Coordinates of C-alpha atoms in Angstrom, one line a residue:
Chain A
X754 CA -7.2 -10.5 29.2
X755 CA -9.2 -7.5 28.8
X756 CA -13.1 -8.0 28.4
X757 CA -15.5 -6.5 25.9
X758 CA -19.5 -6.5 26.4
X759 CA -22.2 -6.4 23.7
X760 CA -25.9 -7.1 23.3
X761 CA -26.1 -9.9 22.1
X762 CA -28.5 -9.0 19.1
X763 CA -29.9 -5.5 17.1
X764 CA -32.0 -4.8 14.5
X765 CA -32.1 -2.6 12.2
X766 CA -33.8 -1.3 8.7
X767 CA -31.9 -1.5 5.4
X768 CA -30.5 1.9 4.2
X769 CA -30.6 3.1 7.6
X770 CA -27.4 3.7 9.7
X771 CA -26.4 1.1 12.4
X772 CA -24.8 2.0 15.7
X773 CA -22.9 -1.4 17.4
X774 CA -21.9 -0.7 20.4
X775 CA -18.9 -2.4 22.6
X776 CA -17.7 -1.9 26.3
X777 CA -14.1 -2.3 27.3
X778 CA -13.9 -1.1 30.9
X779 CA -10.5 -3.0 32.1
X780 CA -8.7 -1.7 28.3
X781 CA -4.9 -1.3 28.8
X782 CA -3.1 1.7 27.2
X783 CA -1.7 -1.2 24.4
X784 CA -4.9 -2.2 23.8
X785 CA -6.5 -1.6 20.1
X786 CA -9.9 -2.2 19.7
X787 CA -10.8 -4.4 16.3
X788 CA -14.2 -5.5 15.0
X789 CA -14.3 -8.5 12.6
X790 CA -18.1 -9.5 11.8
X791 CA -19.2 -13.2 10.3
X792 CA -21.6 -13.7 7.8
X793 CA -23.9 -16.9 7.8
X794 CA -21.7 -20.0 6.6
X795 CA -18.2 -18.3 6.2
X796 CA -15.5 -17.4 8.2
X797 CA -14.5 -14.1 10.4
X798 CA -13.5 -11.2 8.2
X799 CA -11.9 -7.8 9.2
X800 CA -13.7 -4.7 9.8
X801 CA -11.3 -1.6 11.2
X802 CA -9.8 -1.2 14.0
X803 CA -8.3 2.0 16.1
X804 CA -6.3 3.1 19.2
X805 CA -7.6 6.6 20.3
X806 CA -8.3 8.3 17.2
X807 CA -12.3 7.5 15.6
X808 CA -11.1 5.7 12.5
X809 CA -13.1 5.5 9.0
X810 CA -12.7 3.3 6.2
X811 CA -15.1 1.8 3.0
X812 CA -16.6 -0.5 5.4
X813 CA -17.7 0.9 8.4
X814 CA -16.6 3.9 11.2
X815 CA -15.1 3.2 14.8
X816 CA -15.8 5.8 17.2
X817 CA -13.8 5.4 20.2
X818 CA -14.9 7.1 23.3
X819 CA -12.4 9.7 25.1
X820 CA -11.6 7.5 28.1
X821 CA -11.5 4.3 26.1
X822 CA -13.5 2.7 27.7
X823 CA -16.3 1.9 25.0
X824 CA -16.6 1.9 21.1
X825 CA -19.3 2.0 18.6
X826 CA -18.6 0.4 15.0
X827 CA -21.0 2.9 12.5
X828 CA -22.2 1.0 9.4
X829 CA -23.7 4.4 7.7
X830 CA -26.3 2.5 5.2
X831 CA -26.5 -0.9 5.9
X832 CA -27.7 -3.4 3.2
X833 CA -29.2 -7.2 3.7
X834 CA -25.2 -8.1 3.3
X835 CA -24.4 -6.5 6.2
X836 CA -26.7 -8.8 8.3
X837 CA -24.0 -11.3 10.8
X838 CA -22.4 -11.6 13.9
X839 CA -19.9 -8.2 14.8
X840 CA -17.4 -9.2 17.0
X841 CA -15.7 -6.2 19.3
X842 CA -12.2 -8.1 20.4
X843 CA -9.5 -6.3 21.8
X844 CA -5.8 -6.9 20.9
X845 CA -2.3 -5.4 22.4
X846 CA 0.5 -3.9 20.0
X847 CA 2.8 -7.3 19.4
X848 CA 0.7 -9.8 21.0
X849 CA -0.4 -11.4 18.0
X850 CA 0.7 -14.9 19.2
X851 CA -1.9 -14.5 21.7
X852 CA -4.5 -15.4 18.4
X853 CA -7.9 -13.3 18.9
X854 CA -10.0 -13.5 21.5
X855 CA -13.6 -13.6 20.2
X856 CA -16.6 -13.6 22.3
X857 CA -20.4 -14.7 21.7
X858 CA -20.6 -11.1 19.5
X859 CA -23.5 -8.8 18.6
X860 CA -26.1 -10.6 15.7
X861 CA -27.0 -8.2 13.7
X862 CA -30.4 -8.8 12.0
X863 CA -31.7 -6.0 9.0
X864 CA -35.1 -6.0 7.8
X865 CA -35.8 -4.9 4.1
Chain B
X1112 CA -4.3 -12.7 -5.0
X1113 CA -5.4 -16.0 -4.1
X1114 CA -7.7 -16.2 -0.3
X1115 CA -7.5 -18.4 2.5
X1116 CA -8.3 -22.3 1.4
X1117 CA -9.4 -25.2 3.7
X1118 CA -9.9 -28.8 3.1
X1119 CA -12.1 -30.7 3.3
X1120 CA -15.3 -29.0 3.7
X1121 CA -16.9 -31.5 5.7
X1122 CA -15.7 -34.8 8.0
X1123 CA -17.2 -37.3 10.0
X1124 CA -15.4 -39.4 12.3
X1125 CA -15.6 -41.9 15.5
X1126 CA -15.0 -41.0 18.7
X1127 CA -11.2 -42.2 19.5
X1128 CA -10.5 -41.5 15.8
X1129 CA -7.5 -39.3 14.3
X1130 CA -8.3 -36.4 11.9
X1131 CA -6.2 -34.4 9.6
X1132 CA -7.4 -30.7 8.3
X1133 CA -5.5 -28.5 5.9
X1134 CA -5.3 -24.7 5.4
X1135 CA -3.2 -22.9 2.2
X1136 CA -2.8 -19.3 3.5
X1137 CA -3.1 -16.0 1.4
X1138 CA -0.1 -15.4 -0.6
X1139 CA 2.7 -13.2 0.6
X1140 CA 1.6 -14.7 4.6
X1141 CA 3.8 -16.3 6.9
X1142 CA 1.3 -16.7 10.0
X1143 CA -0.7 -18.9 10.3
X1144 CA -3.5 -19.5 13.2
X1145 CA -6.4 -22.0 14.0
X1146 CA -9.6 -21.8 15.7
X1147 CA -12.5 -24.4 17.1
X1148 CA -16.0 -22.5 16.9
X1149 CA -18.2 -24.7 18.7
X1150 CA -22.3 -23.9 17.5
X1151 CA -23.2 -20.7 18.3
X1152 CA -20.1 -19.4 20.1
X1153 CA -17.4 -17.3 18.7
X1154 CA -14.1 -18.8 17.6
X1155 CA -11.7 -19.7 20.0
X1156 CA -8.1 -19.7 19.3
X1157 CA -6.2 -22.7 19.3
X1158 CA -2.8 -22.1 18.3
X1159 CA -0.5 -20.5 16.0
X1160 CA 2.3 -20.8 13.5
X1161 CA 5.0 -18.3 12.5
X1162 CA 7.7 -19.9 10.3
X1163 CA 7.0 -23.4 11.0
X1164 CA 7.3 -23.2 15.1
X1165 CA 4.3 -22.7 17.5
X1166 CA 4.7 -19.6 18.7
X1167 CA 1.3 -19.2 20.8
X1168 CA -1.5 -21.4 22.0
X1169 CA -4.3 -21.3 23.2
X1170 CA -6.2 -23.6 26.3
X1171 CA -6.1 -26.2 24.2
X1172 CA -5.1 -30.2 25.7
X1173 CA -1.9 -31.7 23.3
X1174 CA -4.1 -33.8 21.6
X1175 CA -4.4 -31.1 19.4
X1176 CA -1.2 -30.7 17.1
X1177 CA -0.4 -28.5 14.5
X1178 CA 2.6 -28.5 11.6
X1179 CA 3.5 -25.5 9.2
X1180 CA 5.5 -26.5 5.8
X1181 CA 7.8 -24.1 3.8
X1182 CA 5.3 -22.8 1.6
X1183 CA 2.9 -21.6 5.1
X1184 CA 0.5 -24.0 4.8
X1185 CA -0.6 -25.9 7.8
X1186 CA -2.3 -28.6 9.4
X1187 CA -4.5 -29.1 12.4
X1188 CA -4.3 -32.4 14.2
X1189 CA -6.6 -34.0 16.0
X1190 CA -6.1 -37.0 18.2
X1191 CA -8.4 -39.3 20.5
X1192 CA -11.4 -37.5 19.2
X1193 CA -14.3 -36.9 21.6
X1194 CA -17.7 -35.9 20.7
X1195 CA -16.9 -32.2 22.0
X1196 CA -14.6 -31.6 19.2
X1197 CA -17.4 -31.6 17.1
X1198 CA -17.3 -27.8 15.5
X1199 CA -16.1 -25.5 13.0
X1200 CA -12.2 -25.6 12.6
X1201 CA -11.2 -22.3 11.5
X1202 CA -8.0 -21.1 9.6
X1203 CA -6.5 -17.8 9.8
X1204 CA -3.8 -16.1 7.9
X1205 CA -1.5 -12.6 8.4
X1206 CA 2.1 -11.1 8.0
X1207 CA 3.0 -11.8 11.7
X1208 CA 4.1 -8.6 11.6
X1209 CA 2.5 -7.2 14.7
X1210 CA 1.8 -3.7 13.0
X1211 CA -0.5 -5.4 11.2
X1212 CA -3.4 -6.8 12.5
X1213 CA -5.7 -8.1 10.1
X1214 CA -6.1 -12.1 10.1
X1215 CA -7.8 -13.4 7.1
X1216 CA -10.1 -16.2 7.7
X1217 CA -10.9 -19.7 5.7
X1218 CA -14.2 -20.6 4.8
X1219 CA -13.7 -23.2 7.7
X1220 CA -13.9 -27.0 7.7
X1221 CA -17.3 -28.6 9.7
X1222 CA -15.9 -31.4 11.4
X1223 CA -18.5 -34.1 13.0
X1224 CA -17.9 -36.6 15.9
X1225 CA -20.3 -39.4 16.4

């Protein structure tokens, strides 16, 4: 399976905008890239996810690089909520019996 | 529209004992998948459900079972406990269709092995 690589933590300042950033080296052309994040004491939850195109919804902003080969999930003002683990997982078109493959993911701590 | 529910919230057991853990998925979703998230560590997949078969599992020994019922929910079975499968037992739901990609996630059950 493809790999992705984060830091393992960042910090960052309330209100300010938060840059996460995710390396994919060995992605395949069916590979999509998908963040989920977990907050303390719950389970994953959804994020976005994108292909080629930089992608934007009310959550957050995936900016995919031109050769695919890293990402950066954009949170443009984050808030105390916004403080858990971001997890960068890549997933190919139709392999969703595979399940997701999660690793140790980026912990995201923001000071007031 | 009603989220993803687990029971029970907590569990202690034995080692060597047999454990039972339930998941009611999101309404309207036919897939269901499970995950161990050991402390610390990210989830890691176990297997998954798509109209009651297994239809993909993870590195996971047999001793760990799993049943979907006509309605979608599921269990996770655990046999011959050992102190290792002490972790956060995850549940996730989704459409199976594999356009869509979002899994919605339980609150978990914390399952303990002394």
């Amino acid at each position: 399976d493809a790999k992705t690589t984060q830091p393992n933590s960042m910090e960052s300042n309330e209100e300010e905008p938060v840059h996460l950033p995710c390396n994919h080296s060995t992605i395949s052309g069916t590979d999509y890239i998908h963040w989920y994040r977990q907050l303390p004491s719950q389970g994953p939850e959804y994020v976005i996810h994108g292909l080629t195109s930089n992608v934007n919804n009310r959550m957050a902003s995936l900016a995919i690089a031109e050769d695919r080969k890293s990402s950066t999930l954009i949170l443009h003002r984050a808030t105390l909520r916004d403080a858990a683990v971001y997890y960068c997982i890549l997933r190919t078109w139709g392999g969703g019996a595979d399940g997701l493959t999660f690793g140790k993911g980026t912990h995201l701590i923001i000071q007031p | 529209e009603t989220g993803v529910t687990q029971s029970p919230t907590h569990l202690i057991k034995t080692r060597g004992q047999q454990v039972t853990l339930r998941c009611s998925s999101q309404s309207g979703h036919n897939t269901v998948s499970w995950y161990q998230q050991a402390l610390g560590q990210g989830p890691q997949f176990i297997f998954q459900y798509y109209r009651e078969e297994e239809n993909g599992r993870g590195n996971f020994p047999p001793r760990f079972s799993g049943l979907q019922f006509p309605n979608y929910s599921s269990e996770l079975n655990v046999n011959a406990l050992e102190l290792d499968d002490s972790a956060l037992y995850l549940c996730a739901s989704s459409t199976g269709d594999p356009s869509s990609y979002e899994q919605y996630f339980g609150p978990g059950t914390r399952l303990t092995v002394t």
